[in-house]
Coordinates of C-alpha atoms and ligand atoms in Angstrom, one line a residue:
M1 CA 7.8 -21.5 -33.8
K2 CA 9.7 -18.1 -33.6
K3 CA 7.2 -16.7 -36.0
R4 CA 4.3 -17.9 -33.9
I5 CA 5.8 -16.3 -30.8
E6 CA 6.3 -13.0 -32.7
I7 CA 2.7 -13.1 -33.9
L8 CA 1.5 -13.8 -30.4
M9 CA 3.6 -10.9 -29.0
L10 CA 2.3 -8.6 -31.7
S11 CA -1.3 -9.5 -31.0
L12 CA -0.7 -9.0 -27.2
F13 CA 0.8 -5.6 -28.0
M14 CA -2.1 -4.7 -30.2
T15 CA -4.6 -5.8 -27.5
A16 CA -2.7 -3.6 -25.1
T17 CA -2.7 -0.5 -27.3
I18 CA -6.1 -0.8 -28.9
A19 CA -8.2 -2.0 -26.0
G20 CA -6.1 -0.8 -23.1
Q21 CA -5.7 2.3 -21.0
N22 CA -9.1 3.6 -21.7
K23 CA -10.3 6.3 -19.3
N24 CA -13.8 6.0 -20.8
A25 CA -14.1 2.2 -20.4
P26 CA -17.5 1.3 -19.1
V27 CA -17.8 1.1 -15.3
N28 CA -19.9 -1.7 -13.9
Y29 CA -21.9 -1.2 -10.7
D30 CA -24.3 -4.1 -11.2
E31 CA -23.6 -7.3 -9.3
G32 CA -25.6 -9.1 -12.0
K33 CA -23.1 -8.1 -14.6
V34 CA -20.0 -9.3 -12.8
P35 CA -18.5 -11.8 -15.2
T36 CA -18.2 -15.4 -14.3
F37 CA -14.6 -16.1 -13.4
E38 CA -12.5 -18.7 -11.7
L39 CA -9.9 -17.4 -9.2
P40 CA -6.4 -18.8 -9.5
D41 CA -5.6 -21.0 -6.5
P42 CA -2.7 -19.5 -4.5
L43 CA -1.8 -23.0 -3.4
K44 CA -1.3 -24.3 -6.9
C45 CA 2.2 -24.0 -8.4
E46 CA 2.8 -23.1 -12.0
N47 CA 3.8 -26.7 -12.7
G48 CA 0.4 -27.9 -11.4
E49 CA 1.6 -29.2 -8.1
S50 CA -0.5 -28.4 -5.0
V51 CA 1.2 -26.8 -2.1
S52 CA 0.6 -28.7 1.2
T53 CA 3.6 -27.6 3.3
I54 CA 4.8 -24.2 4.6
K55 CA 8.2 -25.1 3.0
Q56 CA 6.7 -25.5 -0.4
W57 CA 4.8 -22.3 -0.1
E58 CA 7.9 -20.3 1.1
K59 CA 10.4 -21.9 -1.2
V60 CA 8.4 -22.2 -4.4
R61 CA 4.9 -20.8 -4.7
R62 CA 5.4 -17.5 -2.8
H63 CA 8.2 -16.7 -5.2
E64 CA 6.1 -17.4 -8.2
I65 CA 3.3 -15.1 -7.1
M66 CA 5.9 -12.4 -6.0
K67 CA 7.4 -12.6 -9.5
L68 CA 4.1 -12.1 -11.2
Y69 CA 3.4 -9.0 -9.0
S70 CA 6.9 -7.6 -9.6
E71 CA 6.9 -8.1 -13.3
Q72 CA 3.3 -7.5 -14.2
V73 CA 1.8 -5.1 -11.8
Y74 CA 4.0 -2.8 -9.7
G75 CA 7.3 -3.3 -11.5
V76 CA 10.5 -4.8 -10.2
T77 CA 12.0 -3.2 -7.1
P78 CA 15.8 -2.9 -7.8
K79 CA 17.9 -5.0 -5.4
Q80 CA 20.4 -2.1 -5.2
T81 CA 19.4 1.5 -5.9
G82 CA 22.7 2.8 -4.8
I83 CA 20.9 5.5 -2.8
K84 CA 22.4 6.5 0.5
M85 CA 20.3 8.0 3.3
K86 CA 21.1 10.4 6.2
H87 CA 18.8 11.6 9.0
E88 CA 18.8 14.8 10.8
L89 CA 16.6 15.7 13.8
V90 CA 15.0 19.1 12.8
S91 CA 12.9 19.5 15.9
S92 CA 11.7 17.6 19.0
N93 CA 9.1 18.5 21.6
H94 CA 8.5 16.5 24.7
E95 CA 5.3 18.3 25.4
A96 CA 3.5 18.0 22.0
M97 CA -0.3 17.6 21.9
G98 CA -0.7 19.1 25.4
G99 CA 1.9 16.7 26.8
L100 CA 0.4 13.5 25.3
A101 CA 3.3 13.0 23.0
T102 CA 6.9 13.6 22.1
S103 CA 7.1 14.8 18.6
K104 CA 10.1 14.6 16.3
Q105 CA 10.6 15.9 12.8
V106 CA 13.4 14.2 11.0
R107 CA 14.9 15.3 7.7
F108 CA 15.8 12.4 5.4
T109 CA 18.5 13.3 2.8
F110 CA 18.8 10.8 0.0
T111 CA 21.9 10.8 -2.2
G112 CA 22.0 9.0 -5.5
K113 CA 24.9 7.4 -7.2
N114 CA 24.7 10.3 -9.7
G115 CA 25.5 12.7 -6.8
A116 CA 22.1 14.3 -6.8
T117 CA 20.3 14.7 -3.4
H118 CA 16.7 14.8 -2.4
Q119 CA 15.0 15.6 0.9
A120 CA 11.9 14.3 2.7
L121 CA 10.4 15.1 6.1
L122 CA 9.2 12.5 8.6
L123 CA 6.8 13.5 11.5
L124 CA 6.9 11.1 14.4
Y125 CA 4.7 11.2 17.5
I126 CA 5.6 8.9 20.4
P127 CA 3.2 8.5 23.4
N128 CA 4.4 9.9 26.7
N129 CA 1.9 7.9 28.8
T130 CA 3.9 4.7 28.6
Q131 CA 7.6 4.0 29.0
G132 CA 9.9 1.8 27.0
R133 CA 9.4 0.6 23.4
V134 CA 6.1 1.1 21.7
P135 CA 4.5 -0.2 18.5
V136 CA 4.4 2.2 15.6
I137 CA 2.0 2.8 12.8
V138 CA 3.7 4.0 9.6
S139 CA 1.4 5.8 7.1
Y140 CA 2.0 8.2 4.3
N141 CA -0.1 11.3 4.1
F142 CA -1.3 12.8 0.8
H143 CA -0.7 16.5 1.1
G144 CA 2.1 17.1 3.6
N145 CA 2.6 16.5 7.3
Q146 CA 1.1 20.0 8.0
T147 CA -2.3 18.8 6.7
T148 CA -2.5 16.0 9.2
T149 CA -2.7 18.3 12.3
F150 CA -3.4 21.9 13.5
D151 CA -0.2 21.7 15.5
N152 CA 1.7 24.9 14.4
E153 CA 5.0 23.4 15.0
V154 CA 4.6 20.9 12.2
I155 CA 6.7 22.0 9.3
Y156 CA 5.4 22.0 5.7
S157 CA 6.5 19.0 3.8
P158 CA 9.2 19.8 1.2
S159 CA 7.1 18.5 -1.7
H160 CA 4.2 20.9 -1.1
E161 CA 5.6 23.8 -3.2
I162 CA 6.2 21.7 -6.3
M163 CA 2.9 19.9 -6.0
K164 CA 1.0 23.2 -5.5
S165 CA 2.7 24.6 -8.6
L166 CA 0.9 21.9 -10.6
G167 CA -2.4 23.1 -9.2
S168 CA -2.7 20.4 -6.5
D169 CA -5.0 21.7 -3.8
N170 CA -5.6 21.1 0.0
W171 CA -2.1 21.6 1.3
G172 CA -3.2 23.9 4.1
R173 CA -2.5 23.2 7.8
G174 CA -5.0 20.7 9.3
E175 CA -6.9 20.2 6.0
Q176 CA -6.8 16.4 6.3
A177 CA -6.6 16.3 10.1
S178 CA -9.9 14.4 10.3
R179 CA -8.1 11.4 8.8
W180 CA -5.5 11.3 11.5
S181 CA -6.6 10.0 14.9
Y182 CA -3.4 10.9 16.5
E183 CA -4.8 11.3 20.0
L184 CA -6.6 8.0 20.0
A185 CA -3.5 6.1 18.8
L186 CA -1.3 7.8 21.3
Q187 CA -3.7 7.3 24.2
R188 CA -3.6 3.6 23.3
G189 CA 0.1 3.5 23.4
Y190 CA 1.0 3.6 19.7
A191 CA 3.5 5.9 18.0
I192 CA 2.7 7.2 14.5
A193 CA 5.1 8.1 11.8
T194 CA 4.0 10.0 8.7
M195 CA 5.5 11.5 5.6
S196 CA 4.0 12.9 2.4
Y197 CA 4.2 10.3 -0.3
S198 CA 5.0 13.1 -2.7
D199 CA 8.2 13.7 -0.7
I200 CA 9.3 10.3 -2.0
C201 CA 7.9 10.5 -5.5
P202 CA 5.5 13.2 -6.7
D203 CA 2.2 11.8 -7.8
S204 CA 2.4 13.1 -11.3
P205 CA 4.1 11.8 -14.4
E206 CA 5.0 15.5 -15.1
L207 CA 7.3 15.5 -12.2
C208 CA 9.5 12.5 -13.0
E209 CA 12.6 14.6 -12.6
Y210 CA 11.8 15.2 -9.0
G211 CA 12.1 13.0 -5.9
I212 CA 13.6 9.6 -5.7
P213 CA 13.3 9.0 -9.5
S214 CA 15.8 11.9 -10.0
L215 CA 18.4 9.9 -8.1
L216 CA 18.1 6.8 -10.2
Q217 CA 20.5 6.9 -13.1
G218 CA 18.9 6.3 -16.5
Y219 CA 15.4 6.0 -15.0
N220 CA 12.5 7.9 -16.5
I221 CA 9.0 7.1 -15.4
N222 CA 7.6 8.1 -18.8
S223 CA 9.9 5.9 -20.9
R224 CA 10.4 2.9 -18.7
G225 CA 11.0 -0.7 -19.7
E226 CA 7.8 -2.6 -19.3
H227 CA 8.8 -4.3 -16.0
E228 CA 10.5 -1.3 -14.4
W229 CA 8.9 0.0 -11.2
G230 CA 6.5 2.9 -11.2
A231 CA 5.3 5.3 -8.5
I232 CA 3.6 2.6 -6.3
G233 CA 6.9 0.6 -6.3
I234 CA 8.9 3.7 -5.4
W235 CA 6.5 4.7 -2.6
A236 CA 6.6 1.2 -1.2
W237 CA 10.4 1.4 -1.3
G238 CA 10.1 4.7 0.7
Y239 CA 8.0 2.9 3.3
S240 CA 10.9 0.5 3.9
R241 CA 13.3 3.5 4.3
I242 CA 11.0 4.9 7.0
A243 CA 11.2 1.4 8.7
D244 CA 15.1 1.6 8.4
Y245 CA 15.0 4.8 10.4
L246 CA 12.4 3.7 12.9
E247 CA 14.4 0.5 13.7
K248 CA 17.1 2.8 15.1
E249 CA 14.7 5.0 17.1
K250 CA 15.1 4.2 20.8
R251 CA 11.4 4.3 21.8
I252 CA 10.2 2.2 18.8
D253 CA 9.7 -1.6 19.1
K254 CA 10.9 -2.8 15.7
K255 CA 9.0 -6.1 16.2
R256 CA 5.7 -4.2 16.2
M257 CA 5.7 -2.1 13.1
V258 CA 2.5 -1.6 11.2
V259 CA 2.1 -0.2 7.7
L260 CA -1.2 1.5 6.9
G261 CA -2.4 3.3 3.8
H262 CA -5.6 4.8 2.3
S263 CA -6.6 4.4 -1.3
R264 CA -3.6 4.7 -3.7
I265 CA -1.5 4.6 -0.5
G266 CA -3.4 1.5 0.5
K267 CA -2.3 -0.2 -2.7
T268 CA 1.2 1.0 -1.8
A269 CA 0.9 -0.3 1.8
L270 CA 0.0 -3.7 0.5
W271 CA 3.0 -3.8 -1.8
A272 CA 5.3 -2.5 0.9
G273 CA 4.0 -5.0 3.4
V274 CA 4.4 -7.9 1.0
Q275 CA 8.0 -7.1 0.3
D276 CA 9.1 -6.0 3.8
S277 CA 8.6 -8.5 6.5
R278 CA 9.4 -6.0 9.2
F279 CA 5.8 -4.8 8.9
K280 CA 3.9 -7.2 11.1
V281 CA 0.5 -5.8 10.3
V282 CA -0.4 -4.5 6.8
I283 CA -3.5 -2.4 6.5
S284 CA -5.3 -1.4 3.4
N285 CA -8.0 1.3 3.8
D286 CA -10.3 1.5 0.8
S287 CA -7.5 0.5 -1.6
G288 CA -9.8 -0.7 -4.4
C289 CA -8.5 -1.5 -7.9
G290 CA -4.9 -2.5 -8.0
G291 CA -5.0 -2.8 -4.2
A292 CA -7.2 -5.2 -2.3
A293 CA -10.1 -5.5 -4.7
L294 CA -10.3 -8.6 -7.0
S295 CA -9.7 -7.4 -10.6
K296 CA -11.6 -10.2 -12.2
R297 CA -14.9 -8.9 -10.9
V298 CA -14.5 -5.8 -13.0
F299 CA -16.7 -3.9 -10.6
G300 CA -16.2 -0.2 -10.1
E301 CA -12.8 1.1 -11.2
N302 CA -11.1 -1.3 -13.6
I303 CA -7.7 -1.8 -15.1
A304 CA -8.4 0.1 -18.4
I305 CA -9.4 3.2 -16.4
I306 CA -6.7 3.1 -13.7
T307 CA -3.8 2.6 -16.1
A308 CA -5.1 5.4 -18.3
S309 CA -5.7 7.8 -15.5
F310 CA -2.5 7.1 -13.6
P311 CA 0.0 5.7 -16.2
H312 CA 2.9 6.3 -13.7
W313 CA 1.5 4.1 -10.9
F314 CA 2.0 0.6 -12.2
C315 CA 4.6 -1.0 -14.5
T316 CA 3.6 -0.7 -18.1
A317 CA 3.3 -4.5 -18.5
F318 CA 0.1 -4.2 -16.5
N319 CA -1.6 -2.4 -19.4
V320 CA -2.0 -5.7 -21.2
Y321 CA -4.9 -6.5 -18.9
S322 CA -6.8 -3.4 -19.7
E323 CA -10.3 -4.5 -20.7
N324 CA -9.0 -8.0 -20.4
E325 CA -9.1 -8.9 -16.7
A326 CA -10.2 -12.4 -17.7
A327 CA -6.6 -13.0 -19.0
L328 CA -5.0 -12.2 -15.6
P329 CA -3.1 -15.3 -14.4
F330 CA -3.4 -14.0 -10.8
D331 CA -5.7 -11.9 -8.7
Q332 CA -5.4 -9.7 -5.6
H333 CA -6.2 -12.4 -3.0
E334 CA -2.8 -13.8 -4.0
L335 CA -1.1 -10.5 -3.3
L336 CA -2.7 -10.4 0.1
S337 CA -1.7 -14.0 0.8
L338 CA 2.0 -12.9 0.4
V339 CA 1.6 -11.2 3.8
A340 CA 1.1 -14.5 5.6
P341 CA 2.0 -15.5 8.3
R342 CA 2.0 -11.9 9.2
H343 CA -1.3 -10.1 9.4
V344 CA -3.3 -8.4 6.7
Y345 CA -6.3 -6.1 7.3
V346 CA -8.7 -4.9 4.6
A347 CA -11.2 -2.2 5.2
S348 CA -14.0 -0.9 2.9
A349 CA -16.6 1.8 3.0
E350 CA -20.2 1.2 2.1
D351 CA -20.5 4.1 -0.3
D352 CA -17.2 3.6 -1.9
Q353 CA -18.5 1.4 -4.8
W354 CA -15.6 2.7 -7.0
A355 CA -13.3 0.6 -4.8
D356 CA -15.6 -2.5 -5.0
P357 CA -16.1 -3.3 -1.3
R358 CA -17.4 -6.8 -2.1
G359 CA -14.3 -7.5 -4.2
E360 CA -12.1 -6.2 -1.4
Y361 CA -13.8 -8.6 1.1
L362 CA -13.6 -11.6 -1.2
S363 CA -9.9 -11.0 -1.7
A364 CA -9.3 -11.0 2.0
Y365 CA -11.5 -14.1 2.4
Y366 CA -9.7 -16.0 -0.3
T367 CA -6.3 -15.6 1.4
G368 CA -7.7 -18.0 4.0
S369 CA -6.1 -21.1 2.4
V370 CA -2.6 -19.7 2.9
Y371 CA -3.3 -18.7 6.5
R372 CA -4.6 -22.2 7.1
L373 CA -1.4 -23.6 5.9
Y374 CA 0.2 -21.8 8.9
N375 CA -2.5 -23.1 11.2
M376 CA -3.9 -19.6 11.3
Q377 CA -7.5 -18.4 10.8
G378 CA -8.7 -16.5 7.8
L379 CA -12.2 -14.9 7.5
P380 CA -14.9 -17.4 8.3
S381 CA -17.3 -17.1 5.3
D382 CA -17.6 -15.7 1.8
A383 CA -20.6 -13.7 3.0
Q384 CA -19.5 -10.2 3.6
P385 CA -20.2 -9.0 7.2
A386 CA -22.7 -6.3 7.8
V387 CA -21.5 -2.7 8.1
N388 CA -19.7 -1.7 11.3
Q389 CA -19.3 -5.4 12.3
P390 CA -15.5 -5.9 12.2
Q391 CA -14.1 -9.4 11.9
H392 CA -10.8 -9.9 13.6
Y393 CA -9.2 -13.2 13.0
D394 CA -5.6 -13.6 11.8
V395 CA -6.9 -11.7 8.8
G396 CA -9.0 -8.6 9.6
Y397 CA -11.9 -6.9 7.7
H398 CA -14.5 -4.3 8.3
I399 CA -16.9 -2.3 6.2
R400 CA -18.1 0.9 7.7
T401 CA -20.9 3.3 6.8
G402 CA -19.9 6.3 4.7
G403 CA -17.6 7.0 1.8
H404 CA -14.0 6.9 0.6
D405 CA -12.1 8.2 3.6
V406 CA -10.3 7.4 6.8
K407 CA -12.4 7.8 9.9
N408 CA -11.9 7.6 13.6
Y409 CA -13.9 4.4 13.4
D410 CA -11.3 2.8 11.1
W411 CA -8.5 3.8 13.5
Q412 CA -10.4 2.2 16.4
C413 CA -10.8 -1.1 14.4
Y414 CA -7.1 -1.1 13.4
L415 CA -5.9 -0.4 17.0
D416 CA -8.2 -3.2 18.3
F417 CA -6.8 -5.6 15.7
C418 CA -3.1 -4.6 16.4
D419 CA -3.7 -5.0 20.1
K420 CA -4.9 -8.5 19.5
V421 CA -2.0 -9.4 17.2
F422 CA 0.6 -7.9 19.4
K423 CA -0.7 -9.6 22.6
K424 CA 0.3 -12.9 21.0
L425 CA 3.9 -11.9 20.3
Ligands
GTR1 C1 -8.9 7.6 -7.4 C2 -8.4 6.3 -8.0 C3 -8.4 5.2 -7.0 C4 -7.9 5.6 -5.7 C5 -8.2 7.0 -5.3 C6 -7.3 7.7 -4.2 O1 -9.0 8.6 -8.3 O2 -9.2 6.0 -9.1 O3 -7.7 4.1 -7.5 O4 -6.5 5.3 -5.6 O5 -8.0 7.9 -6.4 O6 -6.2 7.4 -4.1 O7 -7.9 8.5 -3.5

């Protein structure tokens, strides 16, 4: 018996190393070539029992799916990191954006058990047009707070120097401002909190000595145990630390916190939202492979390519499924279903075939059975809606015209959906 297990493990290892992590694996863009597959049923326990009550879901099945995602996709989030956090208000302006908002810049200082420290910078805009507590949208930016706006008062994020030294581009002021509909969100009464994800963990395996990883004793992103967390897990942890801070902020309503992310940060937003129930709405913008898109469709980016291109994102156990999506005992609709009974929103873009818009839609659609368990409404049909026709039930979805990006249109849809959700609270 022991021998058989050893042989099985060896062959799994060989599959992973021979077939896996292949940047040049073929990419399928042909619907006709999507393999036939059967999606695992989120409401079927590992022992074969069907889930028919909320209690069974919350006590048994949800944990099973959570364990799969922790151990086989993003890596296990440590229960205790031993990291302490302090906050310091660096600047505040009650007349930001021509009086529309109060801005605050807050320095986070993290101290590890090893005594090392690390700093990150949060930018928070709070609307002035309403009083009292407001909902907040928490969203990482890619290249620094200064890239999200032309506001000269916004300080360069601390990670920008080190990322630029690696040749990473587009860190200039306002360079990604088109992705940040601050005015719209503020006019509609929402606060926005942003931080560069590289302030938490630089998006490069070459920089594993920097950021939060440098505070974790004995942790090395390049020589991790197979179930240890990677960058997506660490970024998700960072989202929760931002929530810790926001919960204490006088003007923020901690019952109305939203987590939003684009692309790789969309994958992160999903994983953060699944783990942290303080996020009442979880929004994935074009998150694709390893995010909202079903893996078993093997359409657009696939596991072989993503794990080869970004070996630091997932736990290394995920590599086993490279060029072997059929062997996955789970799929991404089950990840999304872990958000229930809170609200999940998936958005796609028509020209973003790399992220498999249809796979993203189906994933959102197939969470429906879990929402129904809570007497809530998932998406009505497996037919993907037409472009620019948002569907806002307890699960939200839209596909817009255009490519891989965050547009004002996306923000409008998210704000409409959040308004609807928060009206019910
Ligand atoms: C791509 C990657 C995608 C997506 C994207 C992004 O290179 O293949 O999975 O995450 O980057 O984050 O913009």
